[in-house]
Coordinates of C-alpha atoms in Angstrom, one line a residue:
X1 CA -19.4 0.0 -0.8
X2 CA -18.6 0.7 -4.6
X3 CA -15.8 -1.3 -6.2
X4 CA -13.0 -0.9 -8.9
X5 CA -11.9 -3.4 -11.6
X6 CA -8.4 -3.6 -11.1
X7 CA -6.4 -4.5 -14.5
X8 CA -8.4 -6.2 -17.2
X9 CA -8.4 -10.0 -16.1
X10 CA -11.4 -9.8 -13.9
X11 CA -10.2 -8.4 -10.4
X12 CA -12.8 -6.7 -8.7
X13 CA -12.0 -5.3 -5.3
X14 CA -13.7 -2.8 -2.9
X15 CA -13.1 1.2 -4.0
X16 CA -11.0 1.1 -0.5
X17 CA -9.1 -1.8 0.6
X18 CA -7.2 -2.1 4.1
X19 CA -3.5 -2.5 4.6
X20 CA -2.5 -4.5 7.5
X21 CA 1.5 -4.0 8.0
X22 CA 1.3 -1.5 11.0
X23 CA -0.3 -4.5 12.9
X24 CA 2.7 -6.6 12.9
X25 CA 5.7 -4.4 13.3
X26 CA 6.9 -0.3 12.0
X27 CA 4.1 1.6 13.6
X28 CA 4.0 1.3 17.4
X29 CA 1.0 0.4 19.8
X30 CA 0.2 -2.8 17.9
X31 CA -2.7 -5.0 19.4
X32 CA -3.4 -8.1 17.9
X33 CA -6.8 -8.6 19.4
X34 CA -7.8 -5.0 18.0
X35 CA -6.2 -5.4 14.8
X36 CA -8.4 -8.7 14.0
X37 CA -11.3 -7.2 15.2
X38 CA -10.6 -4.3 13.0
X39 CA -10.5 -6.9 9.8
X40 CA -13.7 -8.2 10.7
X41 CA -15.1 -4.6 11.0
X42 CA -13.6 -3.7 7.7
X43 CA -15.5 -6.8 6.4
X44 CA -18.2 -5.8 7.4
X45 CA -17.9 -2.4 6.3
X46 CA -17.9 -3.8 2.7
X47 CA -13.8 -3.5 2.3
X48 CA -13.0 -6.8 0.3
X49 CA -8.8 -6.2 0.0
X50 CA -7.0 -6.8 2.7
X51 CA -2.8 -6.1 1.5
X52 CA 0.1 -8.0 3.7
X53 CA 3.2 -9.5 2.9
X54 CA 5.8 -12.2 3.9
X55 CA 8.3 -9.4 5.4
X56 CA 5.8 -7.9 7.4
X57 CA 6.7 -9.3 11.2
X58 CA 8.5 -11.9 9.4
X59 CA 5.4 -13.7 8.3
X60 CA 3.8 -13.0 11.8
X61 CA 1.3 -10.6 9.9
X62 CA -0.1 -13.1 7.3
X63 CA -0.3 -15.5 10.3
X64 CA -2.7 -12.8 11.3
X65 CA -4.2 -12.1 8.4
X66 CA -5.1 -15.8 8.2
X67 CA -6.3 -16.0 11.4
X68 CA -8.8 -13.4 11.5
X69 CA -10.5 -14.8 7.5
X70 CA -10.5 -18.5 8.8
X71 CA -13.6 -17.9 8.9
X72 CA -14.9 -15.8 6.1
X73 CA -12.6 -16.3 3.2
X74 CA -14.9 -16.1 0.9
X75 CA -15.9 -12.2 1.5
X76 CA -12.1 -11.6 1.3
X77 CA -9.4 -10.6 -1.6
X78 CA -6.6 -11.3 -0.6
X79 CA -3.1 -9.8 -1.5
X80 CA 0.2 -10.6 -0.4
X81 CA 3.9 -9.5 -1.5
X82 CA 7.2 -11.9 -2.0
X83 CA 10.6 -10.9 -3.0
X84 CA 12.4 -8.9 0.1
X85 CA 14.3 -10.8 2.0
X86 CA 14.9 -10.6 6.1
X87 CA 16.9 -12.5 7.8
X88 CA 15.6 -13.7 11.7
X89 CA 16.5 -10.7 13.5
X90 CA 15.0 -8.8 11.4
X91 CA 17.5 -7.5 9.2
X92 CA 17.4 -6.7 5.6
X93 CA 19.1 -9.2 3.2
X94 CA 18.0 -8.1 0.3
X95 CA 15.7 -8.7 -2.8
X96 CA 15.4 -12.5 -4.3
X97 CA 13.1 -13.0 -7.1
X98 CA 14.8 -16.1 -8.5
X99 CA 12.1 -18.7 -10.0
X100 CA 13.1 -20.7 -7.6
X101 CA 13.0 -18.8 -4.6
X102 CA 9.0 -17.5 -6.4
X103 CA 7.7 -21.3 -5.8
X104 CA 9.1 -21.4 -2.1
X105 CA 8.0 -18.3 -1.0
X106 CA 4.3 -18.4 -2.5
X107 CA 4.0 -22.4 -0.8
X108 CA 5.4 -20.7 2.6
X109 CA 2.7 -17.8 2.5
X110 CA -0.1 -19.9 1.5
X111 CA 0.6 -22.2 4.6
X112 CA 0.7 -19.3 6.9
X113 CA -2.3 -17.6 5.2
X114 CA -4.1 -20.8 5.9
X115 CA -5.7 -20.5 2.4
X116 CA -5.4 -22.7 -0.9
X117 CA -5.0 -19.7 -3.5
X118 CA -3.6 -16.1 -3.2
X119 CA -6.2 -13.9 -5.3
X120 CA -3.3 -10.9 -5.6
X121 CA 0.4 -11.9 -5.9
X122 CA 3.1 -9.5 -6.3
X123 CA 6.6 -9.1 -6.4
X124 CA 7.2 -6.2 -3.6
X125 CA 10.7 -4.9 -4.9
X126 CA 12.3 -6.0 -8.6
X127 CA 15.2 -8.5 -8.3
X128 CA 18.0 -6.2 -10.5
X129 CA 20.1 -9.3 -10.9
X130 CA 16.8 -11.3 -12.1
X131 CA 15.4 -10.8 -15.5
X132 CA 12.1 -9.3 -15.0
X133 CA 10.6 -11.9 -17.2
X134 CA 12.2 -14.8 -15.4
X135 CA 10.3 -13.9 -11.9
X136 CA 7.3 -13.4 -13.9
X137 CA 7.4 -16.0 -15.8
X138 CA 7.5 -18.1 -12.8
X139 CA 5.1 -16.3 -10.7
X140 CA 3.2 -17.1 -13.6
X141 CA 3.3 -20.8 -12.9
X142 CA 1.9 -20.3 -10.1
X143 CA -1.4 -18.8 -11.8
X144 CA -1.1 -22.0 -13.8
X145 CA -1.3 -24.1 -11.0
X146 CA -3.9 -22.7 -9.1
X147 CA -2.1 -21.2 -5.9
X148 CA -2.4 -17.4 -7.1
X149 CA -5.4 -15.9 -9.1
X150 CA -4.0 -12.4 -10.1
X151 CA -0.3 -11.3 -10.9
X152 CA 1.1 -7.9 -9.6
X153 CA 4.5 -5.9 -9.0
X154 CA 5.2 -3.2 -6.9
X155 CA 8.2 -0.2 -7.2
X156 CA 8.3 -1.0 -10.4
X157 CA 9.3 1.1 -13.3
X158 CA 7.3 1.7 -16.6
X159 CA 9.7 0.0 -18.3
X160 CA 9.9 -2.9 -16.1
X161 CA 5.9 -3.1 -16.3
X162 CA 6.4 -3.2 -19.8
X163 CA 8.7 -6.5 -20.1
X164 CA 6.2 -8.0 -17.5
X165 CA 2.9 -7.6 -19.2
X166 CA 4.6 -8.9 -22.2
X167 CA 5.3 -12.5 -20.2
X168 CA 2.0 -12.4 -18.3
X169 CA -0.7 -10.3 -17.3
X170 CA -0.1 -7.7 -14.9
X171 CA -3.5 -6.9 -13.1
X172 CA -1.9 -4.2 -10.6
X173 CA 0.8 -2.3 -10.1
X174 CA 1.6 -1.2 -6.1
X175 CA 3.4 2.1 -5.5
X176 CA 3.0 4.7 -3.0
X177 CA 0.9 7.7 -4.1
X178 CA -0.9 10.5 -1.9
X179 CA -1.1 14.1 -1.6
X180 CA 2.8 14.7 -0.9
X181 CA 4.1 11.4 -3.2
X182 CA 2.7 12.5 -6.4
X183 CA 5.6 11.1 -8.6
X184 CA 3.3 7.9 -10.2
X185 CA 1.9 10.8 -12.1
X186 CA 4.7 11.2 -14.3
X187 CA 4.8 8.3 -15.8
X188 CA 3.9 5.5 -14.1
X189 CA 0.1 6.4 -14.5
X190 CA 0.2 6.7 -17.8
X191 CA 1.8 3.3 -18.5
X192 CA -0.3 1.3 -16.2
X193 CA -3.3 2.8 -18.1
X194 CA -2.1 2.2 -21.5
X195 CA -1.6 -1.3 -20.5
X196 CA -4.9 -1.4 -19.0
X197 CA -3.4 -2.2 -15.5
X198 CA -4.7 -1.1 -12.0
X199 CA -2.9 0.7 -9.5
X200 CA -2.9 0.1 -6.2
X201 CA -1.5 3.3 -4.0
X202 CA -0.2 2.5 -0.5
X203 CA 0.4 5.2 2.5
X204 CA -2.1 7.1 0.7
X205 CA -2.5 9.3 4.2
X206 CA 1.8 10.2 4.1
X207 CA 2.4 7.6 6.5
X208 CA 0.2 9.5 9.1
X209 CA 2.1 12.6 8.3
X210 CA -1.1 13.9 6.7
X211 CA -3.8 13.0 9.6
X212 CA -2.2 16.1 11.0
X213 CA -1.3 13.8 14.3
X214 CA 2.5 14.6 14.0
X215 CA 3.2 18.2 15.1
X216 CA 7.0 17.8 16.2
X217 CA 9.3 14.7 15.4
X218 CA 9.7 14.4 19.0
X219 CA 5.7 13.0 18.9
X220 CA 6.8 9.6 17.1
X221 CA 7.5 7.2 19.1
X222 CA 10.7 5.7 19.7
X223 CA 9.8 2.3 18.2
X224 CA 8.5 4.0 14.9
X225 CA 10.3 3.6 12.1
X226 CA 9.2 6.6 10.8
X227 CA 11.9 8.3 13.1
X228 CA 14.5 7.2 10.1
X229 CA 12.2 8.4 7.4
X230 CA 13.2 11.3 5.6
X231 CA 10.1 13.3 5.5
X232 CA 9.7 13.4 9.3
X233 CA 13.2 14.9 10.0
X234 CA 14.5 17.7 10.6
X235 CA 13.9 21.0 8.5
X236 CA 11.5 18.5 6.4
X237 CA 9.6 17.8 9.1
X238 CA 8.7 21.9 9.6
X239 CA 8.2 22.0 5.9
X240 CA 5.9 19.2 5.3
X241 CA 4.1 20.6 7.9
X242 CA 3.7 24.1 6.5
X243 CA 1.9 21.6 3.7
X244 CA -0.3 19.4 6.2
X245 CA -1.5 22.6 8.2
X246 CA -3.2 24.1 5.0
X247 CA -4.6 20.6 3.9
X248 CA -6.1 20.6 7.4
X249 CA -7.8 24.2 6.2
X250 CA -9.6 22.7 3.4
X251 CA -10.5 19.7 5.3
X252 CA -12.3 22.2 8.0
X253 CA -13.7 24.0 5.1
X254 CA -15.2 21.3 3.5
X255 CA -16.5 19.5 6.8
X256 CA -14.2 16.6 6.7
X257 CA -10.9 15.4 8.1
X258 CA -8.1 15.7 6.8
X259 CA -7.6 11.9 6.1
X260 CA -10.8 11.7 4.3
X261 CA -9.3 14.3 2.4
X262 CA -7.0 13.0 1.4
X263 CA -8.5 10.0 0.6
X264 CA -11.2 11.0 -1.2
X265 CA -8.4 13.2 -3.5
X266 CA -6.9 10.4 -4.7
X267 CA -10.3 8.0 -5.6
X268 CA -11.0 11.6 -7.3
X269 CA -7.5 10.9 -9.4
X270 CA -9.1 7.9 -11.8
X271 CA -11.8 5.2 -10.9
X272 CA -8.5 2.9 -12.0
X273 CA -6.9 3.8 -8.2
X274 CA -7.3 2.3 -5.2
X275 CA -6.1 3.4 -1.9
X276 CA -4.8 0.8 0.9
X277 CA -5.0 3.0 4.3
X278 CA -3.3 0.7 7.0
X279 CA -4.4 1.0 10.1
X280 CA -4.7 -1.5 13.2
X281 CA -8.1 0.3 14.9
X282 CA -11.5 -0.1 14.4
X283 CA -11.9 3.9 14.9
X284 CA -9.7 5.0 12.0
X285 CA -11.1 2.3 9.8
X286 CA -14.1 4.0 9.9
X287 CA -13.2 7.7 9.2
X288 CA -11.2 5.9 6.0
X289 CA -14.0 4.4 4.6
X290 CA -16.6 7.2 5.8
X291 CA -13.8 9.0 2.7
X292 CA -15.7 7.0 0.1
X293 CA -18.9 9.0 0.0
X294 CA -17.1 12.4 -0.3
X295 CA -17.8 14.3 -3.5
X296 CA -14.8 16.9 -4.0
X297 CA -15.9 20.2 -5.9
X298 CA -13.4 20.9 -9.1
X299 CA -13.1 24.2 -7.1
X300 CA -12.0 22.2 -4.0
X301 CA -9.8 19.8 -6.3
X302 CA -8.1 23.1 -7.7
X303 CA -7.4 24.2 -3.8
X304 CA -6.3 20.6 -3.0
X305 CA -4.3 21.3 -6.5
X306 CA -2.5 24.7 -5.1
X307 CA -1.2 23.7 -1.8
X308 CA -0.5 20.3 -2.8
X309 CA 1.5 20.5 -5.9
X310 CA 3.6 17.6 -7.6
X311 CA 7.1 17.5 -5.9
X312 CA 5.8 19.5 -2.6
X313 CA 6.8 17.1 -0.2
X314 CA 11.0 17.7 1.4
X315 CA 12.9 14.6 1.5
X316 CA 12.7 11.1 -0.3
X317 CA 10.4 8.6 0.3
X318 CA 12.8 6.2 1.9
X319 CA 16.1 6.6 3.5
X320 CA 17.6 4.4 0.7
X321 CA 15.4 5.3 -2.2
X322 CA 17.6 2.6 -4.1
X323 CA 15.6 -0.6 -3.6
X324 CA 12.4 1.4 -5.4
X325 CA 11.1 1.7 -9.1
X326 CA 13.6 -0.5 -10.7

């Protein structure tokens, strides 16, 4: 498998990487037998990022993520998040990117990671009652002591990016991107590449939405949290559909799923991107990386262009769009 360069520090990862969070908790039908094997596959496959986080199961998913590298931690970059906060049922307490709190949380994922350094750390949401460069700073530290190799944020805005990179350097910058959440390409983009920063674009399928698997809300399941998302209510639902139905046309036309499509649009977007497809089976890891080879046509990308315009998707991102690009 090709890779990218990610930022200008020396981070080279896999052109795909894998994100593991639907194996712990959000999506339904999680197997943790099936989810490990499907690490080792995407090893195997040549994928070199795997993407967790501390929040993710409560730290039951680096646990996992730990478990399944003990072995092979040397084929394996390795990111992980800090910053929101759950409390032990689960709840949502809120974002803490307090220097202090930095140094805990990095000590507590290492120890469930099993691992002595963290090659990608970021913060997953900005702190807004933390200066930017007082979290940075300090997740900085860290780089200076050896427990994390790479810095990066995620949600964040250009001009939080900005006062970041000024404190230390920023080699990627996490955000959601795909065919229906186009926004990084106002002005996000552009900063990170001035910088000379990587970007890293999670749920680059639209949670699912655009495998074409969803053709009524009633087909999530109950314990999917995508039943509270936006996008997959109501009148948004039939309208983000209307979208889906003609990516699946192109897909047809050109041979291809409509994942790989998708996936192989955005690595056509800049050879700066990468996409972190999560899934939790061997069988769709391989129809995302089988993306990789696909060569879109400029005629194709101007199709892909038509149907799939900037701002096409109906509803936000997140039922509290809030807590994002601060």
């Amino acid at each position: 498998m090709e890779t990218r360069k990610l930022g200008t520090q020396g981070l080279e990862v896999s052109v795909l990487g894998l994100g593991c969070m639907g194996m712990s908790e959000f999506y339904s039908g999680r197997n943790e037998k099936e989810a490990i094997a499907t690490i080792h596959r995407a090893l195997e496959m040549g994928v070199t990022l795997l993407d967790t986080a501390d929040m993710y199961g409560l730290g039951d998913n680096e646990e996992l993520v730990g478990k399944a590298i003990a072995d092979r931690r040397e084929r394996v970059v390795l990111a992980t998040k800090f910053g929101i906060v759950r409390g032990e049922d689960g709840s949502f307490k809120g974002v803490n990117g307090k220097p202090e709190y930095v140094h805990q949380a990095c000590d507590a994922s290492l120890q469930r990671l099993g691992i002595d350094t963290i090659d990608l750390y970021y913060l997953h949401r900005v702190d807004p009652e933390v200066p930017i460069e007082d979290t940075v700073g300090a997740m900085a530290e860290l780089v200076q002591q050896g427990k994390v190799r790479y810095l990066g944020l995620s949600e964040a805005a250009p001009a939080t990016i900005r006062r970041a990179q000024a404190v230390h350097p920023i080699s990627a910058l996490q955000t959601e991107y795909s065919l229906w959440s186009r926004e990084p390409e106002e002005d996000i983009l552009p900063t990170l590449r001035q910088l000379g920063i990587g970007f890293v674009a999670y749920s680059p399928l639209g949670r699912g939405f655009l495998s074409g698997q969803f053709k009524s809300p009633n087909d999530i399941p109950e314990d999917d949290y995508r039943r509270h998302s936006p996008r997959f209510q109501g009148e948004n639902f039939n309208k983000n559909l209307a979208v889906v139905e003609q990516v699946q046309e192109i897909a047809k036309a050109k041979g291809v799923t409509p994942i790989q499509l998708a996936i192989a649009w955005l690595l056509a977007q800049g050879n700066d991107i990468v996409p972190i497809p999560g899934t939790k089976r061997r069988k769709y890891l391989e129809e995302n990386v089988a993306a990789a080879d696909i060569i879109l046509t400029p005629e194709e990308l101007k199709q892909i262009e038509a149907v799939a315009p900037q701002g096409v998707a109906a509803g936000d991102r997140y039922p509290d769009m809030s807590r994002v690009n601060r």
